[in-house]
PDB file of C-alpha atoms and ligand atoms in Angstrom:
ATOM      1  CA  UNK E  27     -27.002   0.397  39.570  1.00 71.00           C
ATOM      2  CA  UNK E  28     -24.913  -0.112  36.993  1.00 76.00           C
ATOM      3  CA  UNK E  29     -21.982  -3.252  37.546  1.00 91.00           C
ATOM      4  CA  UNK E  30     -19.766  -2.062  35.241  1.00 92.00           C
ATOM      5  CA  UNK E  31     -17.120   1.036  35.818  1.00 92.00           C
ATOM      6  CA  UNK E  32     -19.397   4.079  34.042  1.00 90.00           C
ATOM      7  CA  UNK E  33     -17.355   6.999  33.473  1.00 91.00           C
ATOM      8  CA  UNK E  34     -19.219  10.018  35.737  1.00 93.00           C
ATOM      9  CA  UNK E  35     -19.243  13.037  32.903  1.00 94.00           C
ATOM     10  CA  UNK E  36     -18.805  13.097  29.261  1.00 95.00           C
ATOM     11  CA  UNK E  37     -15.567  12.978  27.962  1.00 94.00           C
ATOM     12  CA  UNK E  38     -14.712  16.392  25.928  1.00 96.00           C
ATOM     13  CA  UNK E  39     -14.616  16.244  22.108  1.00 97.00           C
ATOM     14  CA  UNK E  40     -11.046  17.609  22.297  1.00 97.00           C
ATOM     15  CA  UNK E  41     -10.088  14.074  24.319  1.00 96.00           C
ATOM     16  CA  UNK E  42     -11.851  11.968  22.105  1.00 95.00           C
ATOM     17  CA  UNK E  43     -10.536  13.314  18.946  1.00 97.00           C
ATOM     18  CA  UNK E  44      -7.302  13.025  20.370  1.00 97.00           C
ATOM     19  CA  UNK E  45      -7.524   9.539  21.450  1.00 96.00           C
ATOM     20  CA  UNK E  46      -8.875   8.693  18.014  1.00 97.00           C
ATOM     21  CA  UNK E  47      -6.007  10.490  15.951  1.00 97.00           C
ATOM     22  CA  UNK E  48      -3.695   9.212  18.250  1.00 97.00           C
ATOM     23  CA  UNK E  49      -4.731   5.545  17.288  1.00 97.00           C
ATOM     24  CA  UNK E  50      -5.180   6.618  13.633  1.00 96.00           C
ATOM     25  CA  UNK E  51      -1.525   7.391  13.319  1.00 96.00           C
ATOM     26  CA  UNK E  52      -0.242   4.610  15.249  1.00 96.00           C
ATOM     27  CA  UNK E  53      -2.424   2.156  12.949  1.00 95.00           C
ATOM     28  CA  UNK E  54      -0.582   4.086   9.808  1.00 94.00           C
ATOM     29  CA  UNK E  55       2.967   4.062  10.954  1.00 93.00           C
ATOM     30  CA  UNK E  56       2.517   0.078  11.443  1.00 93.00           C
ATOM     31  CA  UNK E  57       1.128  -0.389   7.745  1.00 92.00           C
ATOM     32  CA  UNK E  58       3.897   2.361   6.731  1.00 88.00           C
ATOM     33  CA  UNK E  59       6.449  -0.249   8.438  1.00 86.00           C
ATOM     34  CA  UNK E  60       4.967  -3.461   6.520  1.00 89.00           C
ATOM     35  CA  UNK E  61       5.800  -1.980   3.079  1.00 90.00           C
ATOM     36  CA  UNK E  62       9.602  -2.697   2.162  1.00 89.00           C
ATOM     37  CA  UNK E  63      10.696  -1.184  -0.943  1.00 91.00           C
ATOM     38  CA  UNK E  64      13.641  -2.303  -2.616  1.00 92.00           C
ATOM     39  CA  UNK E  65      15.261  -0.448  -5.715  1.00 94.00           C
ATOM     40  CA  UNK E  66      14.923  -1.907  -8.823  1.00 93.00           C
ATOM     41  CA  UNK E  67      18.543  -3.439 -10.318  1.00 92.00           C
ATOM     42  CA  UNK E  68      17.603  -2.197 -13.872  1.00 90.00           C
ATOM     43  CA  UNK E  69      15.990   1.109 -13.394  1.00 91.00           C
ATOM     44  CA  UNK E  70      16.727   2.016  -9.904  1.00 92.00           C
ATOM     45  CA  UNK E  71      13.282   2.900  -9.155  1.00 92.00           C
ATOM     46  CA  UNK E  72      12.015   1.906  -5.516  1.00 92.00           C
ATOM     47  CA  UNK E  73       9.035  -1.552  -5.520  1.00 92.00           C
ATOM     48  CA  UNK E  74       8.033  -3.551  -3.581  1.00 92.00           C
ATOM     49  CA  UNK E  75       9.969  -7.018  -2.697  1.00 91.00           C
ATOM     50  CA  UNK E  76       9.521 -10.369  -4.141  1.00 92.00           C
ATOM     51  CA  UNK E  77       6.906  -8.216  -7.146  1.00 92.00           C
ATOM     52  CA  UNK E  78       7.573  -7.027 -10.560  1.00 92.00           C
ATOM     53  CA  UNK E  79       8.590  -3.698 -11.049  1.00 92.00           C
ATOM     54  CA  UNK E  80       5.772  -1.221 -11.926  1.00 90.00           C
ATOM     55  CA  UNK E  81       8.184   0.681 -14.189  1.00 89.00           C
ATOM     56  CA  UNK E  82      10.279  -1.514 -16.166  1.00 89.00           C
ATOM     57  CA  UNK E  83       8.347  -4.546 -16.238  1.00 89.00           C
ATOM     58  CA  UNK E  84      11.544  -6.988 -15.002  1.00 90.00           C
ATOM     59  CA  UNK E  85      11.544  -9.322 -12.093  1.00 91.00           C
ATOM     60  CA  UNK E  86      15.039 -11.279 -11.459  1.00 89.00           C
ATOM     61  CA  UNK E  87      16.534  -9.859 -14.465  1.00 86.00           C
ATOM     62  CA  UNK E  88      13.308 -11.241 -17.083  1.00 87.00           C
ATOM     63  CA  UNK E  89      10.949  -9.225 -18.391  1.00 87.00           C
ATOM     64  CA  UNK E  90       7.640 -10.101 -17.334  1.00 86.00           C
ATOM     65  CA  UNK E  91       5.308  -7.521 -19.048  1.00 84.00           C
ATOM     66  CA  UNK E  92       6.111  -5.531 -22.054  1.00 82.00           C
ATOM     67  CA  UNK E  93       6.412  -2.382 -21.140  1.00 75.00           C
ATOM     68  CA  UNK E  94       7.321  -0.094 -24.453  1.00 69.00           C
ATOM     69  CA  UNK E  95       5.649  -2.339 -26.596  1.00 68.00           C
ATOM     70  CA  UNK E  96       1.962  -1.036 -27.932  1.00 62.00           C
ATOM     71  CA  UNK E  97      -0.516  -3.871 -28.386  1.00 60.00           C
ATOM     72  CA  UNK E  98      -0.631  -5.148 -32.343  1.00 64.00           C
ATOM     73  CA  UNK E  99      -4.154  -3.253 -33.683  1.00 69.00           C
ATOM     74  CA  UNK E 100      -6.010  -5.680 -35.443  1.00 69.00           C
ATOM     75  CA  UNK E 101      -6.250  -3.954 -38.892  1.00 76.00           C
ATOM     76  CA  UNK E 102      -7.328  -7.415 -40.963  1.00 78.00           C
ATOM     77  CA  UNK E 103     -10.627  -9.213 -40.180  1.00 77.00           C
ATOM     78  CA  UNK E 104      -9.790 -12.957 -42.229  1.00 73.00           C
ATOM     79  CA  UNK E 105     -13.379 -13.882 -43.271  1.00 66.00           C
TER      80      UNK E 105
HETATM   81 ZN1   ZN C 217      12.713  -1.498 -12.772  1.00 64.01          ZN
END
Protein backbone atom coordinates (compact mmCIF):
# COMPACT_ATOMS: atom_id res chain seq x y z
CA UNK A 1 0.00 0.00 0.00
CA UNK A 2 0.94 3.07 -0.98
CA UNK A 3 1.95 5.82 2.21
CA UNK A 4 1.40 8.66 0.40
CA UNK A 5 -2.28 10.33 -0.40
CA UNK A 6 -2.82 8.72 -4.24
CA UNK A 7 -5.53 10.40 -5.93
CA UNK A 8 -8.32 7.34 -6.70
CA UNK A 9 -9.15 8.19 -10.66
CA UNK A 10 -7.46 10.21 -13.22
CA UNK A 11 -7.92 13.67 -13.20
CA UNK A 12 -9.80 14.89 -16.59
CA UNK A 13 -7.74 16.71 -19.25
CA UNK A 14 -10.23 19.60 -18.98
CA UNK A 15 -8.94 20.00 -15.03
CA UNK A 16 -5.51 19.72 -15.79
CA UNK A 17 -5.39 22.12 -18.57
CA UNK A 18 -7.13 24.38 -16.47
CA UNK A 19 -4.94 24.15 -13.55
CA UNK A 20 -2.00 24.61 -15.88
CA UNK A 21 -3.38 27.84 -17.72
CA UNK A 22 -4.48 29.02 -14.61
CA UNK A 23 -0.78 29.02 -13.29
CA UNK A 24 0.47 30.12 -16.74
CA UNK A 25 -1.34 33.39 -16.45
CA UNK A 26 -0.70 34.02 -12.94
CA UNK A 27 3.20 33.45 -13.67
CA UNK A 28 2.66 36.23 -16.66
CA UNK A 29 0.74 38.86 -14.83
CA UNK A 30 3.71 38.77 -12.09
CA UNK A 31 6.51 39.26 -14.87
CA UNK A 32 3.89 41.80 -16.57
CA UNK A 33 4.03 43.63 -12.98
CA UNK A 34 8.05 43.61 -12.76
CA UNK A 35 8.39 45.69 -15.96
CA UNK A 36 7.98 49.56 -15.13
CA UNK A 37 8.02 51.72 -18.04
CA UNK A 38 8.64 55.22 -17.73
CA UNK A 39 8.21 57.80 -20.71
CA UNK A 40 11.08 59.09 -22.14
CA UNK A 41 11.66 63.17 -21.26
CA UNK A 42 12.91 63.77 -24.88
CA UNK A 43 10.74 61.69 -27.06
CA UNK A 44 7.95 60.66 -24.90
CA UNK A 45 8.19 57.16 -25.86
CA UNK A 46 7.54 54.54 -22.94
CA UNK A 47 11.31 52.36 -21.59
CA UNK A 48 12.21 50.87 -19.20
CA UNK A 49 13.68 52.64 -15.84
CA UNK A 50 17.16 53.33 -14.90
CA UNK A 51 18.07 52.09 -19.16
CA UNK A 52 18.68 54.05 -22.20
CA UNK A 53 16.00 54.73 -24.37
CA UNK A 54 15.63 52.31 -27.35
CA UNK A 55 14.44 55.21 -29.52
CA UNK A 56 16.35 58.24 -29.00
CA UNK A 57 19.44 56.96 -27.68
CA UNK A 58 19.46 59.55 -24.36
CA UNK A 59 19.73 58.55 -20.78
CA UNK A 60 19.58 61.61 -18.12
CA UNK A 61 19.49 64.10 -20.79
CA UNK A 62 23.13 62.60 -22.71
CA UNK A 63 23.16 60.84 -25.58
CA UNK A 64 24.53 57.56 -25.17
CA UNK A 65 24.33 55.93 -28.68
CA UNK A 66 24.07 57.73 -31.90
CA UNK A 67 21.07 57.17 -33.13
CA UNK A 68 20.69 59.16 -36.73
CA UNK A 69 24.16 58.94 -37.33
CA UNK A 70 25.25 56.11 -40.14
CA UNK A 71 28.60 54.50 -39.37
CA UNK A 72 31.68 56.34 -41.47
CA UNK A 73 32.26 53.58 -44.61
CA UNK A 74 35.73 53.05 -44.87
CA UNK A 75 36.29 54.16 -48.53
CA UNK A 76 40.43 54.60 -48.15
CA UNK A 77 42.65 51.57 -47.36
CA UNK A 78 46.26 53.72 -46.26
CA UNK A 79 48.87 51.14 -47.42
ZN1 LIG B 1 13.65 58.86 -25.87
Amino acid sequence: MAKHPVPKKKAPKSQTSGRFHTYVTNVQKKLKDRIHLVPCPNCKQKHLVHHVCPNCGKYRGRQVLNMGKEIDKITKIKA
